[in-house]
Amino acid sequence: MKTSVIIPVFNEAHNIPPLVRALKALGKKNQNMEILFVDNASTDGSADLLRQAALPNSKVLSEPRRGFAEPLNKALGEAIGEWFLFLDADAIPEPGWAEAMLASLSSNDLVVGQTVSSPMKKPTAYGKLAAKLFEGHSERTAHARGHALPWGPTCNLGARRSLVEKVGPFSPEAHGAFDIDWCWRAILKGARIRYCKEAKVQHARRNSREQLLEQFERYGAGEAWLHRTYSFLLAPEDQETNPIVATVEAFRRLRHQ
């Protein structure tokens, strides 16, 4: 069955060589696979590097509108596979990743792979903190530990085309919660989700204070959007409450506190 690997790219020139090496090895064992890179208006020559790599069965698409959802939606419109595998450009799949994801998708609609932090040559205190914060993250999300519903990050996610067509595109307005929102919509439509620890990728983490603050600022904006959009999960629609109390209660329920 044809598989589409979807990878958004924004200023990832330093991560492209190891990614291409991993994808070449992946392609040798999975002939019935296309790889779609979506350059999201990079300014560091990422798109040129990808074209020069001449990776078999790959395309380099372009999405000028910057964001998280936009490049993914661009790829969804071009993909020909029946199964979709999502990666980040700084997430390196380990041997057996695709096989494990596809095996899980044969009996599930949505699969969350195991994402571990890539080793850092010179980790700062912030790099060490980032690695600690994301330790076991993908397993927690897939089992809804700390969340209202299970989900999986698109740095290591698999979905059937039939589910994507049922759920629709990713929502740009969801900010940094675009993947949470999409997975929650899928779950609410009855999707079966599974965590697959055998499908492992190594994901680069932020190694500076500025990078980590920027990342969690995006998460904060996404969290606020989730509270507004999924209020029906948090309190009865006909219940009038103080907005401050409602916000606190929404946070507690979303985080299972």
Coordinates of C-alpha atoms in Angstrom, one line a residue:
M1 CA 0.0 0.0 0.0
K2 CA 1.4 3.4 -1.0
T3 CA 2.7 5.5 1.9
S4 CA 3.4 9.3 2.0
V5 CA 6.0 10.6 4.5
I6 CA 5.3 14.3 5.1
I7 CA 8.0 16.6 6.4
P8 CA 7.6 20.4 6.9
V9 CA 10.9 22.4 6.6
F10 CA 11.7 25.8 8.0
N11 CA 15.4 26.8 8.2
E12 CA 16.7 23.3 8.9
A13 CA 19.8 23.3 6.7
H14 CA 22.0 22.0 9.6
N15 CA 19.6 19.1 10.2
I16 CA 19.0 18.1 6.5
P17 CA 22.2 15.9 6.0
P18 CA 21.4 13.4 8.8
L19 CA 17.7 13.4 7.9
V20 CA 18.5 12.6 4.2
R21 CA 20.8 9.8 5.3
A22 CA 18.1 8.2 7.5
L23 CA 15.5 8.6 4.7
K24 CA 17.7 7.0 2.1
A25 CA 18.1 3.9 4.3
L26 CA 14.3 4.0 5.0
G27 CA 13.5 4.2 1.3
K28 CA 15.7 1.1 0.5
K29 CA 13.4 -1.0 2.7
N30 CA 10.2 0.7 1.7
Q31 CA 10.0 0.9 -2.1
N32 CA 6.3 1.8 -2.1
M33 CA 6.8 5.2 -0.4
E34 CA 6.9 8.8 -1.4
I35 CA 8.6 11.6 0.7
L36 CA 7.1 15.1 0.6
F37 CA 9.2 17.9 1.9
V38 CA 7.4 21.2 2.3
D39 CA 9.7 24.2 2.5
N40 CA 7.9 26.9 4.5
A41 CA 9.7 30.0 3.2
S42 CA 13.1 29.1 4.6
T43 CA 15.9 31.6 4.3
D44 CA 18.9 29.3 4.9
G45 CA 18.9 27.4 1.6
S46 CA 17.0 24.4 3.0
A47 CA 15.0 23.8 -0.2
D48 CA 18.2 23.9 -2.4
L49 CA 19.9 21.3 -0.1
L50 CA 16.9 19.0 -0.4
R51 CA 16.8 19.3 -4.2
Q52 CA 20.5 18.7 -4.4
A53 CA 20.1 15.5 -2.2
A54 CA 18.1 14.0 -5.1
L55 CA 16.4 11.6 -2.7
P56 CA 14.5 8.9 -4.6
N57 CA 10.7 9.1 -4.7
S58 CA 10.8 12.6 -3.1
K59 CA 9.3 16.0 -3.9
V60 CA 10.2 19.4 -2.5
L61 CA 7.0 21.5 -2.3
S62 CA 6.7 25.1 -1.4
E63 CA 4.3 26.9 1.1
P64 CA 5.0 30.6 1.4
R65 CA 2.5 31.1 4.2
R66 CA 4.5 30.5 7.4
G67 CA 3.0 28.5 10.1
F68 CA 2.6 24.9 11.5
A69 CA -0.7 23.8 9.8
E70 CA -0.1 25.5 6.4
P71 CA 2.8 23.3 5.2
L72 CA 1.1 20.1 6.4
N73 CA -2.1 21.0 4.6
K74 CA 0.0 21.7 1.4
A75 CA 1.4 18.2 1.6
L76 CA -2.0 16.6 2.3
G77 CA -3.2 18.1 -1.0
E78 CA -0.4 16.6 -2.9
A79 CA 0.0 13.2 -1.2
I80 CA -1.0 10.1 -3.0
G81 CA -0.5 7.5 -0.2
E82 CA -3.2 5.6 1.6
W83 CA -1.2 5.9 4.8
F84 CA 0.5 9.2 6.0
L85 CA 3.5 9.3 8.2
F86 CA 4.5 12.7 9.7
L87 CA 8.0 13.8 10.7
D88 CA 9.7 17.0 11.6
A89 CA 12.9 18.0 9.7
D90 CA 14.8 17.8 13.0
A91 CA 13.4 14.3 13.9
I92 CA 15.6 11.4 12.7
P93 CA 13.8 8.1 12.3
E94 CA 15.6 5.1 13.6
P95 CA 15.8 1.8 11.6
G96 CA 12.5 0.0 11.6
W97 CA 10.5 3.2 12.2
A98 CA 8.3 3.0 9.1
E99 CA 7.7 -0.7 9.4
A100 CA 6.6 -0.3 13.0
M101 CA 4.3 2.6 12.2
L102 CA 2.7 0.8 9.2
A103 CA 2.2 -2.4 11.2
S104 CA 0.3 -0.4 13.8
L105 CA -1.7 1.5 11.2
S106 CA -3.0 -1.8 9.8
S107 CA -5.3 -2.1 12.9
N108 CA -5.5 1.5 14.1
D109 CA -6.5 4.9 12.6
L110 CA -3.9 6.9 14.4
V111 CA -0.5 5.9 15.6
V112 CA 1.9 7.9 17.9
G113 CA 5.5 6.8 17.7
Q114 CA 8.1 7.0 20.5
T115 CA 10.0 10.3 20.4
V116 CA 13.3 10.6 22.3
S117 CA 15.6 13.5 22.6
S118 CA 18.7 13.6 20.3
P119 CA 22.0 13.6 22.1
M120 CA 23.6 17.0 22.3
K121 CA 27.4 17.5 21.9
K122 CA 27.4 20.5 24.2
P123 CA 24.1 20.7 26.1
T124 CA 23.5 23.9 28.1
A125 CA 21.4 24.0 31.2
Y126 CA 18.4 24.8 29.0
G127 CA 19.1 21.9 26.6
K128 CA 19.2 19.5 29.6
L129 CA 16.0 21.0 30.9
A130 CA 14.3 20.6 27.5
A131 CA 15.4 16.9 27.3
K132 CA 14.0 16.4 30.8
L133 CA 10.7 18.1 30.0
F134 CA 10.1 16.0 27.0
E135 CA 11.1 12.7 28.5
G136 CA 8.3 10.2 27.9
H137 CA 6.2 13.0 26.3
S138 CA 4.8 11.0 23.3
E139 CA 3.7 8.1 25.5
R140 CA 2.0 10.5 27.9
T141 CA 0.1 12.3 25.1
A142 CA -1.0 9.1 23.5
H143 CA -2.5 7.8 26.8
A144 CA -4.0 11.2 27.7
R145 CA -1.9 11.6 30.8
G146 CA -2.3 15.3 31.6
H147 CA -4.7 15.9 28.8
A148 CA -8.4 15.7 28.2
L149 CA -8.1 13.4 25.2
P150 CA -5.2 11.5 23.7
W151 CA -3.1 12.9 20.9
G152 CA 0.3 12.8 19.2
P153 CA 2.8 15.3 17.9
T154 CA 3.4 15.5 14.2
C155 CA 7.1 14.9 14.7
N156 CA 6.2 11.2 14.9
L157 CA 2.6 10.5 13.9
G158 CA 0.8 8.2 11.5
A159 CA -2.7 8.3 10.1
R160 CA -4.8 6.6 7.5
R161 CA -5.9 8.7 4.5
S162 CA -9.5 7.7 5.3
L163 CA -9.2 9.4 8.7
V164 CA -7.6 12.5 7.2
E165 CA -10.4 12.9 4.7
K166 CA -12.9 12.4 7.6
V167 CA -11.3 14.9 10.0
G168 CA -10.2 17.5 7.4
P169 CA -7.1 19.8 7.3
F170 CA -5.0 21.1 10.2
S171 CA -6.3 24.4 11.7
P172 CA -3.9 27.3 11.3
E173 CA -5.8 29.3 14.0
A174 CA -4.9 26.6 16.6
H175 CA -1.3 28.1 16.8
G176 CA 1.1 25.7 18.5
A177 CA -1.8 23.3 19.4
F178 CA -2.5 22.4 15.8
D179 CA -1.6 18.8 16.3
I180 CA -3.5 18.5 19.5
D181 CA -6.6 20.0 17.9
W182 CA -6.4 17.7 14.8
C183 CA -6.0 14.5 16.9
W184 CA -8.8 15.6 19.3
R185 CA -11.1 16.1 16.3
A186 CA -10.1 12.6 15.1
I187 CA -10.8 11.0 18.5
L188 CA -14.2 12.8 18.7
K189 CA -15.0 11.2 15.4
G190 CA -14.3 7.8 16.7
A191 CA -10.6 7.3 15.7
R192 CA -8.7 4.4 17.2
I193 CA -5.3 5.6 18.6
R194 CA -2.3 3.5 19.6
Y195 CA 1.1 4.3 21.1
C196 CA 3.9 2.4 19.3
K197 CA 7.2 2.4 21.2
E198 CA 8.9 0.5 18.4
A199 CA 8.5 3.4 16.0
K200 CA 11.3 5.6 17.4
V201 CA 12.7 8.9 16.2
Q202 CA 15.3 11.1 17.7
H203 CA 14.2 14.7 18.0
A204 CA 16.5 17.7 18.4
R205 CA 15.7 19.9 21.4
R206 CA 16.2 23.6 22.0
N207 CA 19.5 24.4 23.6
S208 CA 19.2 28.1 24.5
R209 CA 17.0 30.1 26.8
E210 CA 15.5 32.2 23.9
Q211 CA 14.6 29.1 21.9
L212 CA 13.0 27.4 24.8
L213 CA 11.0 30.5 25.8
E214 CA 9.8 30.9 22.3
Q215 CA 8.7 27.3 22.1
F216 CA 6.7 27.5 25.3
E217 CA 5.2 30.8 24.3
R218 CA 3.7 29.1 21.3
Y219 CA 2.4 26.3 23.6
G220 CA 0.8 28.9 25.8
A221 CA -1.0 30.5 22.9
G222 CA -2.2 27.0 21.8
E223 CA -3.3 26.1 25.3
A224 CA -5.5 29.3 25.5
W225 CA -7.0 28.4 22.1
L226 CA -7.8 24.9 23.2
H227 CA -9.6 26.2 26.3
R228 CA -11.8 28.4 24.2
T229 CA -12.5 25.9 21.4
Y230 CA -13.1 22.8 23.5
S231 CA -15.1 24.4 26.3
F232 CA -17.8 21.8 25.6
L233 CA -15.5 19.2 27.1
L234 CA -15.0 21.2 30.2
A235 CA -18.5 22.4 31.5
P236 CA -22.2 22.1 30.5
E237 CA -23.2 24.6 27.9
D238 CA -26.2 25.9 29.9
Q239 CA -24.1 26.5 33.0
E240 CA -23.4 30.1 33.7
T241 CA -20.2 30.7 35.7
N242 CA -17.8 33.4 36.5
P243 CA -15.3 33.6 33.6
I244 CA -12.3 33.5 35.9
V245 CA -13.6 30.4 37.7
A246 CA -14.5 28.8 34.3
T247 CA -10.9 29.4 33.0
V248 CA -9.4 27.8 36.1
E249 CA -11.8 24.8 35.9
A250 CA -11.0 24.4 32.2
F251 CA -7.3 24.2 32.9
R252 CA -7.8 21.7 35.6
R253 CA -10.0 19.4 33.5
L254 CA -7.7 19.7 30.4
R255 CA -4.7 18.8 32.6
H256 CA -6.6 16.2 34.7
Q257 CA -5.6 18.0 37.9

